[in-house]
Amino acid sequence: MSDATFLLVHGGHHGEWVWGPLQKAMADRGLATRTVTLPTAVTDASSGEPYPSMYDDAQVVREAIAEITGPVVVVAHSYAGVPVTEAITAESGVAHAVYVAAYMVDTGESMFGTHGVPTPDSLGGLRPAANPDLNLPLAFYDGDPTNPETAAAIARLVPQSARADYESVTRVGWREVANSYVIPSDDISLTGTIAEQMATRADRVFRVPGNHAPFWSNPAEFADVLVEIDGLVHSAS
């Protein structure tokens, strides 16, 4: 039984629910998991401005890490790469960071900035999950609108705080913490266009079958990669 805890950090528009299939596969392999809810995935739009920021997400990640006893492996999906990069440090107990089709940004970089999207005059408001210019919900999963599991997942997506799209990191945790990048084979999302570029920054690169959320479409294969990473953590300790 591994003594590491895998902290699973969801991407934009999602919630802890998206990790359900992976958590079952991880439990079957004797690996402990914990999830967080990022406040920028806004479940109550009536709360009004200012909506949460990327820095609020980073604080949630920091607090979750601090509550875990023993080594922590942080798994960041998509947008979550930004607040995870801001949050993790060599002193925080994080043994490894895993970026899954994620934004492995450097100092001063933001999520949409990596795509050349200019920062708007105002960072207020919410971005709906369905945005033809930036993302389509089907691209998060298998692209199949006839799949009832895909339809059910899309129905659970929530708006994203727009400011988090453009806020840049002030510190780069992956420079301090051992890390890996995971590239799914069939990522048709916007993130998939820059995954190879982001992966050049990582210590190791893994490739898995599946779509933008491979832990959702191919949980067993993705869990096997995390088992391998768990072995790296223990060989380094």
mmCIF file of C-alpha atoms in Angstrom, residues 4-95:
data_model
loop_
_atom_site.group_PDB
_atom_site.id
_atom_site.type_symbol
_atom_site.label_atom_id
_atom_site.label_comp_id
_atom_site.label_asym_id
_atom_site.label_seq_id
_atom_site.Cartn_x
_atom_site.Cartn_y
_atom_site.Cartn_z
ATOM 1 C CA ALA A 4 1.122 8.864 -0.975
ATOM 2 C CA THR A 5 -2.164 10.701 -1.361
ATOM 3 C CA PHE A 6 -3.184 11.839 -4.825
ATOM 4 C CA LEU A 7 -4.834 15.262 -4.695
ATOM 5 C CA LEU A 8 -7.062 15.515 -7.761
ATOM 6 C CA VAL A 9 -7.721 19.073 -8.968
ATOM 7 C CA HIS A 10 -10.421 19.481 -11.619
ATOM 8 C CA GLY A 11 -10.341 21.856 -14.557
ATOM 9 C CA GLY A 12 -12.586 24.745 -15.465
ATOM 10 C CA HIS A 13 -16.383 24.305 -15.419
ATOM 11 C CA HIS A 14 -16.078 20.964 -13.613
ATOM 12 C CA GLY A 15 -16.354 19.694 -10.056
ATOM 13 C CA GLU A 16 -15.138 16.855 -7.905
ATOM 14 C CA TRP A 17 -17.613 14.516 -9.596
ATOM 15 C CA VAL A 18 -15.459 14.221 -12.723
ATOM 16 C CA TRP A 19 -12.888 12.171 -10.808
ATOM 17 C CA GLY A 20 -15.359 9.453 -9.779
ATOM 18 C CA PRO A 21 -14.318 6.772 -12.301
ATOM 19 C CA LEU A 22 -10.624 7.352 -11.579
ATOM 20 C CA GLN A 23 -11.093 7.259 -7.815
ATOM 21 C CA LYS A 24 -12.644 3.816 -8.088
ATOM 22 C CA ALA A 25 -9.775 2.604 -10.277
ATOM 23 C CA MET A 26 -7.250 4.096 -7.859
ATOM 24 C CA ALA A 27 -8.889 2.449 -4.850
ATOM 25 C CA ASP A 28 -8.723 -0.887 -6.672
ATOM 26 C CA ARG A 29 -4.961 -0.325 -6.965
ATOM 27 C CA GLY A 30 -4.489 0.645 -3.327
ATOM 28 C CA LEU A 31 -3.939 4.347 -3.948
ATOM 29 C CA ALA A 32 -5.531 7.027 -1.773
ATOM 30 C CA THR A 33 -7.171 10.062 -3.349
ATOM 31 C CA ARG A 34 -8.623 13.353 -2.286
ATOM 32 C CA THR A 35 -10.448 15.970 -4.332
ATOM 33 C CA VAL A 36 -11.098 19.698 -4.067
ATOM 34 C CA THR A 37 -13.694 22.061 -5.486
ATOM 35 C CA LEU A 38 -12.225 25.113 -7.169
ATOM 36 C CA PRO A 39 -14.284 28.242 -6.450
ATOM 37 C CA THR A 40 -13.816 29.636 -9.980
ATOM 38 C CA ALA A 41 -16.194 26.890 -11.172
ATOM 39 C CA VAL A 42 -19.165 28.983 -10.082
ATOM 40 C CA THR A 43 -22.203 27.051 -8.875
ATOM 41 C CA ASP A 44 -24.109 30.134 -7.722
ATOM 42 C CA ALA A 45 -24.041 32.864 -10.343
ATOM 43 C CA SER A 46 -26.265 35.041 -8.167
ATOM 44 C CA SER A 47 -23.366 35.566 -5.751
ATOM 45 C CA GLY A 48 -22.248 38.396 -7.999
ATOM 46 C CA GLU A 49 -18.969 40.235 -8.419
ATOM 47 C CA PRO A 50 -16.240 39.887 -7.638
ATOM 48 C CA TYR A 51 -16.341 36.276 -8.748
ATOM 49 C CA PRO A 52 -13.502 34.046 -7.465
ATOM 50 C CA SER A 53 -10.028 34.340 -8.921
ATOM 51 C CA MET A 54 -7.283 31.926 -9.901
ATOM 52 C CA TYR A 55 -5.532 32.977 -6.695
ATOM 53 C CA ASP A 56 -8.562 31.809 -4.695
ATOM 54 C CA ASP A 57 -8.224 28.431 -6.397
ATOM 55 C CA ALA A 58 -4.526 28.320 -5.520
ATOM 56 C CA GLN A 59 -5.366 28.951 -1.879
ATOM 57 C CA VAL A 60 -7.843 26.052 -1.871
ATOM 58 C CA VAL A 61 -5.107 23.792 -3.260
ATOM 59 C CA ARG A 62 -2.607 24.987 -0.637
ATOM 60 C CA GLU A 63 -5.050 24.320 2.176
ATOM 61 C CA ALA A 64 -5.828 20.830 0.895
ATOM 62 C CA ILE A 65 -2.123 19.976 0.650
ATOM 63 C CA ALA A 66 -1.549 21.209 4.205
ATOM 64 C CA GLU A 67 -4.300 18.925 5.527
ATOM 65 C CA ILE A 68 -2.738 15.760 4.068
ATOM 66 C CA THR A 69 -0.286 13.710 6.120
ATOM 67 C CA GLY A 70 2.523 12.142 4.153
ATOM 68 C CA PRO A 71 3.681 12.667 0.569
ATOM 69 C CA VAL A 72 1.258 14.342 -1.827
ATOM 70 C CA VAL A 73 0.997 13.871 -5.579
ATOM 71 C CA VAL A 74 -1.025 16.713 -7.079
ATOM 72 C CA VAL A 75 -2.871 15.873 -10.297
ATOM 73 C CA ALA A 76 -3.941 18.982 -12.222
ATOM 74 C CA HIS A 77 -6.325 18.813 -15.161
ATOM 75 C CA SER A 78 -6.509 21.470 -17.875
ATOM 76 C CA TYR A 79 -7.049 24.941 -16.332
ATOM 77 C CA ALA A 80 -6.063 23.563 -12.910
ATOM 78 C CA GLY A 81 -2.458 23.592 -14.052
ATOM 79 C CA VAL A 82 -2.461 27.359 -13.482
ATOM 80 C CA PRO A 83 -3.527 27.492 -9.788
ATOM 81 C CA VAL A 84 -1.556 24.326 -9.029
ATOM 82 C CA THR A 85 1.569 25.955 -10.458
ATOM 83 C CA GLU A 86 0.879 28.959 -8.224
ATOM 84 C CA ALA A 87 0.234 26.800 -5.142
ATOM 85 C CA ILE A 88 2.876 24.074 -4.959
ATOM 86 C CA THR A 89 6.319 24.500 -3.431
ATOM 87 C CA ALA A 90 9.236 22.288 -2.498
ATOM 88 C CA GLU A 91 8.438 22.890 1.179
ATOM 89 C CA SER A 92 4.725 22.086 0.968
ATOM 90 C CA GLY A 93 4.982 18.298 1.102
ATOM 91 C CA VAL A 94 4.273 17.840 -2.608
ATOM 92 C CA ALA A 95 6.388 14.959 -3.873
#
